[in-house]
XYZ file of C-alpha atoms in Angstrom:
706
model
C -19.211 6.283 2.493
C -22.890 6.180 3.471
C -23.554 9.868 2.819
C -21.948 9.669 -0.580
C -24.054 6.597 -1.403
C -27.221 8.579 -0.617
C -26.064 11.402 -2.883
C -25.282 8.933 -5.647
C -28.718 7.361 -5.231
C -30.405 10.779 -5.571
C -28.412 11.504 -8.723
C -29.293 8.127 -10.173
C -32.999 8.588 -9.494
C -32.750 11.823 -11.466
C -30.982 10.019 -14.307
C -33.698 7.366 -14.359
C -36.364 10.027 -14.559
C -34.598 11.738 -17.448
C -34.276 8.435 -19.288
C -37.958 7.652 -18.887
C -38.955 11.140 -19.983
C -36.672 11.327 -23.010
C -38.509 8.964 -25.285
C -36.552 5.944 -24.061
C -39.524 4.142 -22.541
C -39.845 0.477 -23.452
C -41.837 -0.146 -26.613
C -45.481 -1.291 -26.319
C -45.773 -5.026 -25.824
C -42.358 -5.438 -24.192
C -42.310 -7.284 -20.888
C -42.946 -5.093 -17.849
C -39.639 -4.469 -16.092
C -41.423 -4.253 -12.735
C -39.306 -1.784 -10.726
C -37.969 1.729 -11.209
C -34.483 0.365 -11.914
C -35.909 -2.307 -14.210
C -37.917 0.264 -16.148
C -34.871 2.499 -16.567
C -32.778 -0.455 -17.732
C -35.464 -1.595 -20.191
C -35.620 1.944 -21.552
C -31.890 2.003 -22.218
C -32.047 -1.224 -24.251
C -35.247 -0.386 -26.142
C -35.249 -0.035 -29.923
C -35.742 3.712 -29.462
C -33.588 3.965 -26.333
C -30.497 5.955 -25.619
C -28.094 3.220 -26.747
C -29.809 2.952 -30.113
C -29.579 6.724 -30.524
C -25.990 7.150 -29.366
C -24.076 3.997 -30.347
C -23.443 3.309 -34.069
C -24.214 -0.259 -35.066
C -26.463 -0.949 -32.075
C -29.333 -3.406 -32.515
C -31.649 -4.854 -29.887
C -30.611 -8.282 -28.609
C -33.280 -9.908 -26.485
C -30.765 -11.966 -24.517
C -28.838 -8.835 -23.603
C -32.002 -7.045 -22.499
C -33.205 -10.020 -20.418
C -29.838 -10.394 -18.730
C -29.753 -6.675 -17.894
C -33.188 -6.943 -16.262
C -32.079 -10.009 -14.280
C -29.001 -8.117 -13.054
C -31.207 -5.142 -12.083
C -33.473 -7.447 -10.074
C -30.502 -9.028 -8.285
C -29.163 -5.573 -7.405
C -32.479 -4.373 -6.000
C -33.211 -7.450 -3.874
C -30.095 -7.708 -3.245
C -29.353 -11.284 -4.257
C -26.849 -13.632 -5.919
C -27.145 -14.256 -9.663
C -25.167 -16.715 -11.781
C -25.606 -15.819 -15.462
C -24.117 -17.570 -18.468
C -24.244 -15.506 -21.648
C -22.951 -17.036 -24.861
C -20.505 -15.215 -27.123
C -22.213 -12.259 -28.780
C -24.928 -11.781 -26.153
C -23.421 -8.482 -25.035
C -23.013 -9.370 -21.370
C -20.663 -6.461 -20.594
C -23.287 -3.809 -21.262
C -25.937 -6.114 -19.786
C -24.340 -5.828 -16.355
C -22.812 -2.348 -16.696
C -26.069 -0.526 -17.474
C -28.021 -1.680 -14.374
C -24.902 -1.320 -12.223
C -24.382 2.300 -13.276
C -28.069 3.158 -12.875
C -28.456 1.440 -9.497
C -27.324 4.371 -7.360
C -24.895 2.379 -5.218
C -21.181 1.815 -5.305
C -20.094 -0.970 -7.649
C -17.020 -3.184 -7.778
C -16.360 -5.068 -11.030
C -13.833 -7.893 -10.995
C -12.447 -9.497 -14.159
C -10.407 -12.612 -14.818
C -7.631 -10.879 -16.745
C -5.864 -7.533 -16.742
C -6.606 -7.289 -20.471
C -10.358 -7.293 -19.866
C -9.850 -5.016 -16.871
C -8.187 -2.424 -19.108
C -10.860 -2.851 -21.800
C -13.645 -2.247 -19.301
C -12.015 0.802 -17.783
C -10.662 2.447 -20.926
C -13.345 1.543 -23.493
C -16.672 0.208 -22.172
C -17.129 2.314 -19.044
C -16.313 5.649 -20.749
C -18.803 4.895 -23.530
C -21.615 4.267 -21.052
C -20.691 7.095 -18.686
C -20.950 9.492 -21.600
C -24.578 8.607 -22.274
C -25.864 7.399 -18.884
C -23.910 8.665 -15.917
C -21.737 11.726 -16.444
C -21.217 12.350 -12.736
C -20.028 8.884 -11.747
C -16.376 8.535 -10.806
C -14.428 5.419 -11.792
C -11.136 3.905 -10.714
C -8.863 1.131 -11.938
C -6.916 -0.863 -9.365
C -4.432 -3.688 -9.915
C -2.052 -5.609 -7.690
C 1.025 -3.883 -6.296
C 3.369 -5.599 -8.783
C 1.771 -3.497 -11.541
C 2.945 -0.158 -10.085
C 6.419 1.337 -9.966
C 7.717 1.664 -6.409
C 9.804 4.839 -6.383
C 11.632 3.822 -3.210
C 12.756 0.345 -4.302
C 13.551 1.570 -7.798
C 15.987 4.157 -6.447
C 17.464 1.813 -3.830
C 18.176 -0.810 -6.456
C 19.653 1.702 -8.882
C 21.973 2.952 -6.139
C 23.002 -0.262 -4.391
C 21.585 -3.244 -6.273
C 23.532 -6.167 -7.701
C 22.344 -7.197 -11.164
C 22.441 -10.625 -12.786
C 22.029 -9.102 -16.262
C 23.700 -5.953 -17.541
C 20.578 -5.018 -19.505
C 18.588 -4.777 -16.245
C 20.356 -1.517 -15.396
C 19.401 0.032 -18.749
C 15.788 -1.102 -18.358
C 15.625 0.289 -14.820
C 16.856 3.656 -16.111
C 14.036 3.634 -18.672
C 11.551 2.764 -15.920
C 12.970 5.658 -13.888
C 12.326 8.073 -16.767
C 8.808 6.664 -17.196
C 8.030 7.069 -13.481
C 9.163 10.690 -13.583
C 6.452 11.654 -16.092
C 3.712 9.068 -15.505
C 0.534 9.858 -13.596
C -0.260 6.207 -12.817
C 3.136 4.490 -12.663
C 1.456 1.402 -14.115
C 3.812 -0.967 -15.897
C 1.424 -1.659 -18.814
C 1.708 2.036 -19.772
C 5.513 2.122 -19.871
C 6.418 2.636 -23.561
C 8.802 0.139 -25.078
C 9.291 -1.884 -21.884
C 7.949 -5.441 -21.907
C 5.544 -6.136 -19.046
C 7.394 -9.372 -18.297
C 10.889 -7.818 -18.323
C 12.894 -9.239 -15.349
C 13.947 -5.726 -14.302
C 10.412 -4.966 -13.122
C 11.098 -7.060 -10.022
C 13.607 -4.346 -8.995
C 11.195 -1.499 -9.720
C 8.156 -2.746 -7.773
C 7.437 -3.723 -4.195
C 6.128 -6.901 -2.615
C 3.885 -7.310 0.387
C 6.977 -8.534 2.261
C 9.308 -5.593 1.548
C 6.838 -2.681 1.372
C 7.542 -0.124 4.105
C 3.942 1.088 4.182
C 3.356 4.218 6.237
C 7.075 4.374 7.080
C 8.121 4.780 3.438
C 9.806 8.137 2.709
C 8.208 8.083 -0.780
C 4.658 7.574 0.510
C 3.443 10.971 -0.720
C 4.315 10.066 -4.306
C 3.475 6.345 -4.091
C 1.605 5.236 -7.219
C 0.005 2.271 -5.440
C -1.146 4.405 -2.502
C -2.730 6.931 -4.888
C -4.466 4.167 -6.852
C -5.898 2.676 -3.652
C -7.048 6.103 -2.460
C -8.827 6.683 -5.768
C -10.506 3.287 -5.491
C -11.768 4.056 -1.977
C -13.431 7.229 -3.255
C -14.824 6.079 -6.621
C -18.392 5.077 -7.493
C -17.237 2.259 -9.783
C -14.016 0.326 -9.187
C -12.570 -2.144 -11.705
C -10.255 -4.819 -10.263
C -9.285 -8.393 -11.158
C -10.063 -11.700 -9.447
C -6.549 -12.032 -8.028
C -6.834 -8.698 -6.241
C -10.381 -9.389 -5.051
C -9.388 -12.754 -3.574
C -6.290 -11.224 -1.993
C -8.596 -8.673 -0.338
C -10.871 -11.405 1.062
C -7.845 -13.302 2.363
C -6.554 -10.173 4.141
C -9.980 -9.554 5.680
C -9.957 -13.115 7.002
C -6.565 -12.391 8.615
C -7.954 -9.248 10.265
C -5.762 -6.946 8.163
C -7.095 -3.714 6.693
C -8.850 -4.428 3.416
C -7.442 -3.351 0.055
C -10.789 -2.692 -1.621
C -13.798 -0.560 -0.713
C -17.007 -2.142 0.484
C -19.636 -1.757 -2.222
C -23.332 -2.509 -2.611
C -22.883 -4.468 -5.840
C -20.197 -6.952 -6.853
C -19.916 -8.107 -10.463
C -17.562 -10.928 -11.490
C -16.919 -11.179 -15.222
C -15.097 -14.299 -16.457
C -16.432 -15.841 -13.244
C -15.488 -19.368 -14.326
C -11.901 -18.535 -13.271
C -12.852 -17.641 -9.701
C -12.741 -21.078 -8.010
C -9.166 -21.769 -9.123
C -7.912 -18.252 -8.365
C -9.598 -18.261 -4.957
C -7.978 -21.599 -4.174
C -4.563 -19.976 -4.681
C -5.260 -16.999 -2.441
C -7.078 -18.721 0.412
C -4.192 -21.131 0.839
C -0.693 -20.574 2.168
C 2.614 -20.881 0.344
C 6.312 -20.191 0.733
C 8.885 -20.383 -2.034
C 12.613 -20.467 -2.641
C 12.070 -17.284 -4.697
C 11.006 -15.507 -1.493
C 14.098 -16.820 0.280
C 16.387 -15.574 -2.496
C 14.679 -12.167 -2.513
C 15.216 -12.055 1.238
C 18.919 -12.897 0.832
C 19.336 -10.158 -1.790
C 17.660 -7.533 0.423
C 19.595 -8.797 3.460
C 22.935 -8.173 1.745
C 21.962 -4.806 0.271
C 20.364 -3.320 3.401
C 22.860 -4.836 5.798
C 25.840 -3.357 3.949
C 24.206 0.043 3.458
C 22.612 0.516 6.887
C 24.645 -1.511 9.421
C 27.894 -2.649 7.809
C 29.598 -3.117 11.194
C 26.804 -5.185 12.769
C 27.447 -8.541 11.064
C 29.108 -10.346 8.185
C 26.183 -9.724 5.866
C 27.847 -11.387 2.885
C 28.241 -14.633 4.827
C 24.673 -14.501 6.168
C 23.213 -13.912 2.702
C 25.415 -16.643 1.217
C 24.191 -19.120 3.850
C 20.552 -18.456 2.903
C 21.368 -18.818 -0.799
C 23.225 -22.092 -0.160
C 20.273 -23.476 1.785
C 18.079 -22.728 -1.225
C 20.437 -24.617 -3.551
C 20.379 -27.619 -1.224
C 16.581 -27.482 -1.030
C 16.243 -27.358 -4.819
C 18.641 -30.285 -5.237
C 16.777 -32.336 -2.630
C 13.506 -31.777 -4.517
C 14.891 -33.690 -7.518
C 15.809 -32.703 -11.043
C 12.446 -33.144 -12.740
C 9.863 -30.324 -12.549
C 6.469 -31.447 -11.307
C 4.115 -31.603 -8.355
C 4.608 -33.747 -5.258
C 1.718 -34.678 -2.970
C 1.922 -35.098 0.800
C 2.345 -38.876 0.751
C 5.374 -38.625 -1.545
C 6.825 -35.693 0.395
C 6.733 -37.715 3.613
C 9.043 -40.274 2.015
C 11.647 -37.646 1.109
C 13.635 -37.158 4.281
C 16.437 -35.116 2.602
C 13.866 -32.643 1.281
C 12.189 -32.216 4.659
C 15.610 -31.787 6.289
C 16.522 -29.150 3.694
C 13.343 -27.209 4.454
C 14.176 -27.208 8.150
C 17.734 -26.072 7.425
C 16.489 -23.223 5.208
C 14.387 -21.980 8.123
C 17.355 -22.242 10.491
C 19.598 -20.148 8.197
C 17.334 -17.116 8.387
C 19.331 -14.755 10.697
C 16.449 -13.608 12.877
C 18.528 -12.873 16.009
C 21.053 -10.766 14.072
C 18.312 -8.760 12.398
C 16.447 -8.178 15.638
C 19.684 -6.803 17.112
C 20.157 -4.438 14.165
C 16.476 -3.531 13.644
C 16.791 -0.098 15.201
C 19.432 0.922 12.657
C 16.930 1.368 9.803
C 13.346 0.808 8.700
C 14.557 -1.728 6.138
C 16.374 -3.852 8.717
C 13.351 -3.780 11.000
C 11.197 -4.959 8.089
C 13.739 -7.678 7.282
C 13.541 -8.954 10.859
C 9.780 -9.250 10.478
C 10.198 -11.036 7.120
C 12.671 -13.499 8.632
C 10.197 -14.263 11.420
C 7.328 -14.777 8.956
C 9.388 -16.993 6.638
C 10.524 -19.144 9.576
C 6.953 -19.524 10.774
C 5.695 -20.480 7.309
C 8.411 -23.061 6.731
C 8.075 -24.542 10.202
C 4.268 -24.511 10.030
C 4.237 -26.283 6.675
C 6.663 -28.953 7.933
C 4.656 -29.428 11.112
C 1.441 -29.859 9.147
C 3.105 -32.361 6.808
C 4.526 -34.485 9.604
C 1.563 -34.208 11.933
C -1.529 -35.059 9.862
C -2.833 -36.195 6.478
C -4.017 -33.693 3.920
C -7.713 -32.981 4.125
C -7.836 -33.684 7.879
C -7.804 -30.947 10.480
C -7.068 -31.149 14.178
C -9.624 -28.410 14.655
C -13.003 -29.557 13.230
C -13.833 -25.930 12.400
C -10.583 -25.369 10.490
C -10.520 -25.403 6.699
C -9.143 -28.766 5.479
C -5.952 -28.264 3.526
C -4.056 -30.105 0.807
C -0.289 -30.130 1.359
C 1.895 -30.337 -1.722
C 5.046 -28.962 -3.345
C 5.678 -27.606 -6.805
C 9.131 -28.179 -8.263
C 10.128 -25.990 -11.203
C 13.342 -25.187 -13.021
C 14.283 -22.277 -10.781
C 13.097 -23.497 -7.392
C 10.434 -24.983 -5.141
C 7.137 -23.700 -3.748
C 5.483 -25.309 -0.720
C 1.683 -25.086 -0.699
C -1.134 -25.600 1.778
C -4.262 -25.355 -0.382
C -7.876 -25.432 0.853
C -9.877 -28.475 -0.159
C -12.769 -26.127 -0.990
C -13.380 -22.368 -1.071
C -17.172 -22.707 -0.954
C -17.505 -22.020 2.770
C -15.275 -18.932 2.564
C -17.425 -17.350 -0.160
C -20.623 -18.421 1.587
C -19.477 -16.710 4.793
C -18.516 -13.473 3.042
C -21.829 -13.364 1.155
C -23.807 -13.850 4.332
C -21.789 -11.179 6.127
C -23.460 -8.259 4.335
C -26.546 -7.564 2.245
C -25.289 -6.796 -1.230
C -25.692 -8.115 -4.758
C -23.246 -10.735 -6.069
C -23.369 -11.109 -9.874
C -21.339 -13.913 -11.516
C -21.207 -14.036 -15.306
C -19.233 -15.763 -18.054
C -19.716 -17.440 -21.401
C -18.772 -20.750 -19.745
C -20.425 -21.583 -16.434
C -22.914 -24.352 -17.237
C -22.209 -27.979 -18.131
C -24.905 -29.533 -20.324
C -27.211 -26.741 -19.174
C -26.579 -27.213 -15.433
C -24.678 -24.921 -13.050
C -24.077 -27.419 -10.228
C -20.320 -27.610 -10.774
C -19.812 -23.856 -10.406
C -22.379 -23.192 -7.673
C -21.073 -26.044 -5.495
C -17.475 -24.849 -5.879
C -18.440 -21.296 -4.872
C -21.004 -21.988 -2.152
C -23.777 -20.549 -4.339
C -26.377 -23.285 -4.019
C -29.048 -20.672 -3.202
C -28.209 -18.369 -6.138
C -30.530 -17.747 -9.063
C -29.105 -19.284 -12.253
C -29.922 -18.167 -15.808
C -28.371 -18.725 -19.221
C -28.693 -17.235 -22.693
C -27.470 -18.957 -25.838
C -25.195 -17.115 -28.231
C -27.114 -15.297 -30.986
C -24.529 -16.512 -33.523
C -25.606 -19.200 -35.981
C -23.030 -21.869 -35.121
C -24.805 -24.588 -37.119
C -24.349 -22.590 -40.350
C -21.055 -20.905 -39.580
C -18.937 -23.539 -37.821
C -18.049 -27.201 -38.288
C -16.962 -29.412 -35.383
C -14.606 -31.858 -37.069
C -13.537 -35.041 -35.229
C -10.931 -36.743 -37.458
C -10.824 -40.508 -37.724
C -7.708 -42.466 -36.884
C -6.079 -40.377 -34.158
C -6.477 -43.274 -31.741
C -5.856 -43.447 -28.015
C -4.435 -40.174 -26.591
C -2.256 -42.290 -24.286
C -0.582 -44.055 -27.214
C 3.076 -43.364 -27.941
C 2.353 -42.220 -31.507
C -0.600 -39.947 -30.651
C 1.363 -36.709 -31.236
C 2.310 -37.895 -34.735
C -1.316 -38.771 -35.514
C -2.496 -35.335 -34.338
C 0.037 -33.649 -36.622
C -1.080 -35.858 -39.525
C -4.714 -34.854 -38.932
C -3.899 -31.176 -38.425
C -1.547 -30.527 -41.349
C -4.037 -30.878 -44.264
C -6.327 -28.370 -42.543
C -3.520 -25.941 -41.731
C -2.178 -26.156 -45.279
C -5.614 -25.692 -46.875
C -6.369 -22.730 -44.629
C -2.941 -21.112 -45.222
C -2.347 -21.120 -41.488
C -4.648 -18.664 -39.751
C -5.012 -21.318 -37.076
C -4.550 -22.074 -33.397
C -3.379 -25.528 -32.323
C -4.252 -25.717 -28.637
C -2.536 -28.447 -26.631
C -3.243 -29.857 -23.181
C 0.444 -30.000 -22.163
C 3.674 -28.129 -22.793
C 5.251 -31.393 -23.951
C 2.608 -31.653 -26.695
C 3.288 -28.021 -27.676
C 6.945 -28.920 -28.235
C 6.123 -32.076 -30.235
C 3.566 -30.350 -32.474
C 5.954 -27.454 -33.108
C 8.589 -29.982 -34.151
C 6.291 -32.134 -36.323
C 4.395 -29.309 -38.021
C 7.568 -27.273 -38.421
C 8.986 -30.169 -40.439
C 5.894 -30.218 -42.662
C 5.995 -26.448 -43.225
C 9.631 -26.666 -44.326
C 9.053 -29.744 -46.489
C 6.135 -28.059 -48.283
C 8.034 -24.766 -48.523
C 4.836 -23.184 -47.211
C 4.650 -19.496 -46.364
C 3.124 -20.286 -42.964
C 4.674 -18.465 -39.997
C 5.008 -20.800 -37.017
C 4.460 -19.126 -33.651
C 5.129 -21.251 -30.574
C 4.399 -20.585 -26.914
C 7.657 -19.657 -25.197
C 9.193 -17.879 -28.184
C 7.917 -14.544 -26.865
C 5.385 -13.228 -24.370
C 1.759 -14.208 -24.817
C 0.814 -10.646 -25.789
C 3.615 -10.418 -28.358
C 2.595 -13.738 -29.928
C -1.053 -12.639 -30.222
C -0.045 -9.331 -31.794
C 2.216 -11.150 -34.258
C -0.601 -13.584 -35.070
C -2.927 -10.705 -35.914
C -0.318 -9.060 -38.138
C 1.000 -12.109 -40.002
C -0.649 -13.075 -43.322
C -0.438 -16.851 -42.677
C 0.135 -17.586 -38.984
C -0.044 -20.877 -37.082
C 0.123 -20.505 -33.304
C 0.783 -23.542 -31.118
C 0.102 -23.021 -27.422
C -1.232 -24.555 -24.228
C -3.578 -23.483 -21.442
C -2.870 -19.727 -21.517
C -4.219 -19.472 -25.080
C -7.458 -21.368 -24.433
C -9.242 -18.236 -23.255
C -9.000 -14.453 -23.238
C -7.840 -14.314 -26.869
C -10.032 -12.336 -29.262
C -9.173 -12.562 -32.975
C -12.182 -11.649 -35.097
C -12.697 -12.677 -38.718
C -10.857 -14.844 -41.221
C -7.512 -14.355 -39.481
C -8.487 -17.125 -37.030
C -10.801 -19.547 -38.827
C -9.312 -22.867 -37.698
C -8.929 -24.030 -34.100
C -7.467 -27.496 -33.482
C -7.404 -29.154 -30.051
C -5.183 -32.168 -29.483
C -7.372 -34.022 -26.969
C -10.122 -33.621 -24.393
C -8.772 -31.337 -21.642
C -9.055 -33.616 -18.623
C -6.785 -32.459 -15.814
C -3.767 -34.642 -15.066
C -4.890 -37.295 -12.535
C -1.607 -36.977 -10.614
C -2.292 -33.328 -9.744
C -2.197 -33.204 -5.900
C -5.174 -30.850 -5.568
C -7.355 -32.831 -7.961
C -6.356 -36.142 -6.386
C -7.180 -34.919 -2.872
C -10.572 -33.611 -3.996
C -11.321 -36.868 -5.798
C -10.492 -38.854 -2.673
C -12.607 -36.558 -0.500
C -15.585 -36.922 -2.832
C -15.224 -40.696 -2.867
C -15.235 -40.728 0.935
C -18.496 -38.766 0.810
C -20.016 -41.247 -1.632
C -19.897 -38.973 -4.671
C -18.833 -39.638 -8.269
C -15.600 -37.649 -8.813
C -15.508 -38.186 -12.563
C -19.042 -36.917 -13.152
C -18.926 -34.195 -10.491
C -15.358 -32.874 -10.795
C -13.348 -34.094 -13.799
C -16.024 -34.083 -16.504
C -17.432 -30.602 -15.684
C -13.931 -29.104 -15.568
C -13.105 -30.607 -18.969
C -16.405 -29.371 -20.414
C -15.760 -25.804 -19.289
C -12.205 -25.845 -20.675
C -13.445 -27.268 -23.979
C -16.089 -24.567 -24.112
C -13.448 -21.888 -23.620
C -11.371 -23.319 -26.457
C -14.447 -23.299 -28.693
C -14.937 -19.623 -27.928
C -11.744 -18.707 -29.814
C -13.320 -19.560 -33.196
C -16.548 -17.587 -33.642
C -16.156 -14.027 -32.312
C -18.698 -12.167 -34.468
C -21.891 -12.991 -36.336
C -20.005 -13.186 -39.650
C -17.109 -15.392 -38.535
C -16.890 -18.847 -40.102
C -14.505 -21.723 -39.528
C -13.636 -25.233 -38.402
C -13.079 -26.428 -34.884
C -11.201 -29.781 -34.895
C -10.870 -32.019 -31.837
C -8.436 -34.892 -32.431
C -9.976 -37.105 -29.747
C -12.559 -39.635 -30.859
C -13.703 -40.160 -27.265
C -15.873 -37.086 -27.821
C -18.142 -39.204 -30.024
C -17.407 -42.770 -28.909
C -17.604 -42.544 -25.094
C -20.846 -42.222 -23.155
C -19.632 -39.077 -21.400
C -18.996 -37.438 -24.776
C -22.659 -36.463 -25.005
C -22.300 -34.173 -21.957
C -19.273 -32.548 -23.545
C -21.006 -32.022 -26.884
C -24.107 -30.645 -25.139
C -21.913 -28.108 -23.356
C -20.551 -26.763 -26.647
C -22.307 -24.344 -28.989
C -24.520 -26.157 -31.525
C -21.813 -26.842 -34.119
C -22.479 -29.008 -37.117
C -20.482 -32.234 -36.561
C -18.390 -33.874 -39.296
C -15.884 -36.732 -39.582
C -14.706 -36.364 -43.175
C -11.452 -34.517 -43.899
C -12.661 -33.405 -47.313
C -15.740 -31.804 -45.800
C -13.559 -29.888 -43.315
C -11.279 -28.613 -46.096
C -14.279 -27.618 -48.214
C -15.742 -25.795 -45.218
C -12.525 -23.803 -44.828
C -12.557 -22.894 -48.514
C -16.165 -21.734 -48.191
C -15.263 -19.697 -45.103
C -12.472 -18.050 -47.091
C -14.875 -17.130 -49.901
C -17.451 -15.785 -47.422
C -14.850 -13.638 -45.712
C -13.641 -12.178 -49.025
C -17.230 -11.526 -50.141
C -18.354 -9.789 -46.962
C -18.553 -6.006 -46.998
C -17.344 -3.862 -44.140
C -20.968 -3.145 -43.246
C -21.629 -6.898 -43.005
C -18.910 -7.165 -40.382
C -20.440 -4.609 -38.029
C -21.557 -6.250 -34.753
C -25.289 -6.534 -34.178
C -25.008 -4.982 -30.745
C -22.631 -3.707 -28.118
C -21.000 -4.894 -24.953
């Protein structure tokens, strides 16, 4: 792509020149931007610049302009930049403008598919229209987001279905695929993105036929990847980016193009997502998928070669035994506990033995699918055997090879099965190695990266100790517009009656505010208890509050219902703490049950705590407290989404104000006014209601863009 990069650079230099000559030069007295790219960026964000002339409602925000110049400098060096920009700063345009004007290829990675779609379908088109007409853009998601024509047809013809409705949904997906240009599941009208039938209409890395697929010419995923390889700007998500790095480490062809600039929005999610992808796992779900494909392909392609029904049934039975041996209660098991469970380890070995590798190798020449199944059987056996060997041969965090990445061995037991994990103790060295492997800009940005003004937690986790770190406070007036209410009397979060006390503290606020509230819990068990307790109060008061509870419907459906309902109360856990944008009076009360410290029995957290103790560190101050601060900051971000929003943020955990570590948590939050009196909180909500009803539509216009 080097020749195309040179052409893009020439075109961008011409764009810069036009910007500087069109009256968009920075106003007198503004700080010198220093370089050609910096001058062009400063011109765009000037009071008389092209954004001011072309975007209704635009107003200069100094934090946005400064961040854009910092991004431009990082791109030109090239260098690593970690930038925290509070809500309302306009960080999206702050990184998009210098990226588009830089002249090189750009890859933008987001934490969620929702933001990915927003960037590609709203923000990028707006900027391309005024800055970079000739730039090409592409959107790329993971393979599970695209219809696989081959597997869709195979399953319609020969599949066995657990639910009758799956057939009807697959027929609708078939009609969608026949007319769609992208084949992307989020664009399928009237079909829920989480519908179970999608598993029969998409491919996995294990069952994809690749270049041997007869439908390759019309493959939606292949076309999307081709477009990404050719585009100037590619928008992906963190899961796909980390999957690409993991494949590169395995020596497999990369999924994503190599670009001169990498931008990570919602970068606070990267360490956890990277931990998932740089580890290894094998699940009973994969074994059941294998058994299903074994029966279908065996009967259709080599019926006379084996008793395929018996072979598939043996794999399925081994999965049932494995699930039973894992115990009835969902949860996570660490390596020390797993070593005491001989029946579980025996069941894992038996599951590996039931994979009919020899039979499949004998029938592999009968079809492409059977050849692929033989390879899958081999890989599944190796993963199961390798995980068992690692468990029985060494402790987690130790490696026989001193250069190997230490791993944490653990198992996750859920209602439908078991997943065996080997998770890296740290991903810092992996990111450090990839950064050092090529000279390009790495930009990390989010509204929540710093803890009490320091970035150590994030930079250490990502191997970014040498990166430049900058932060800009939100331009919103939190002290005037938001109250941080810490109710008295909730007591110890570990107490048996804590859930009841939270409900008692929450209900007067919810009732006074007529719903329009989120109650964010730190566990699914607390979600259930609060739904029960507050549901009783709603019925007893005959209130017109609509109770929405996580699990009743998909996350997207619940958010849409919340926006549409006149008096909604949504009770949810971790998935609602971030990535939810409800502007205005509709969400003016956010209640959090307790400080979001991770469960101490989590195998990954426990292993990292033990490793830090061995190194002489302070795990609470260096791991647990920063993680809680960042989660709390994300929850706070649900409340004030525009400069005219007002509301109350309640935290039913007095440790925030009574414990010494509470100061760090408070310092990490926006500068809320703090109150302890219930009457003050209710009065604040009433005042917020009056302010919202008094505001004109012009008052609600944002002060800037991006």
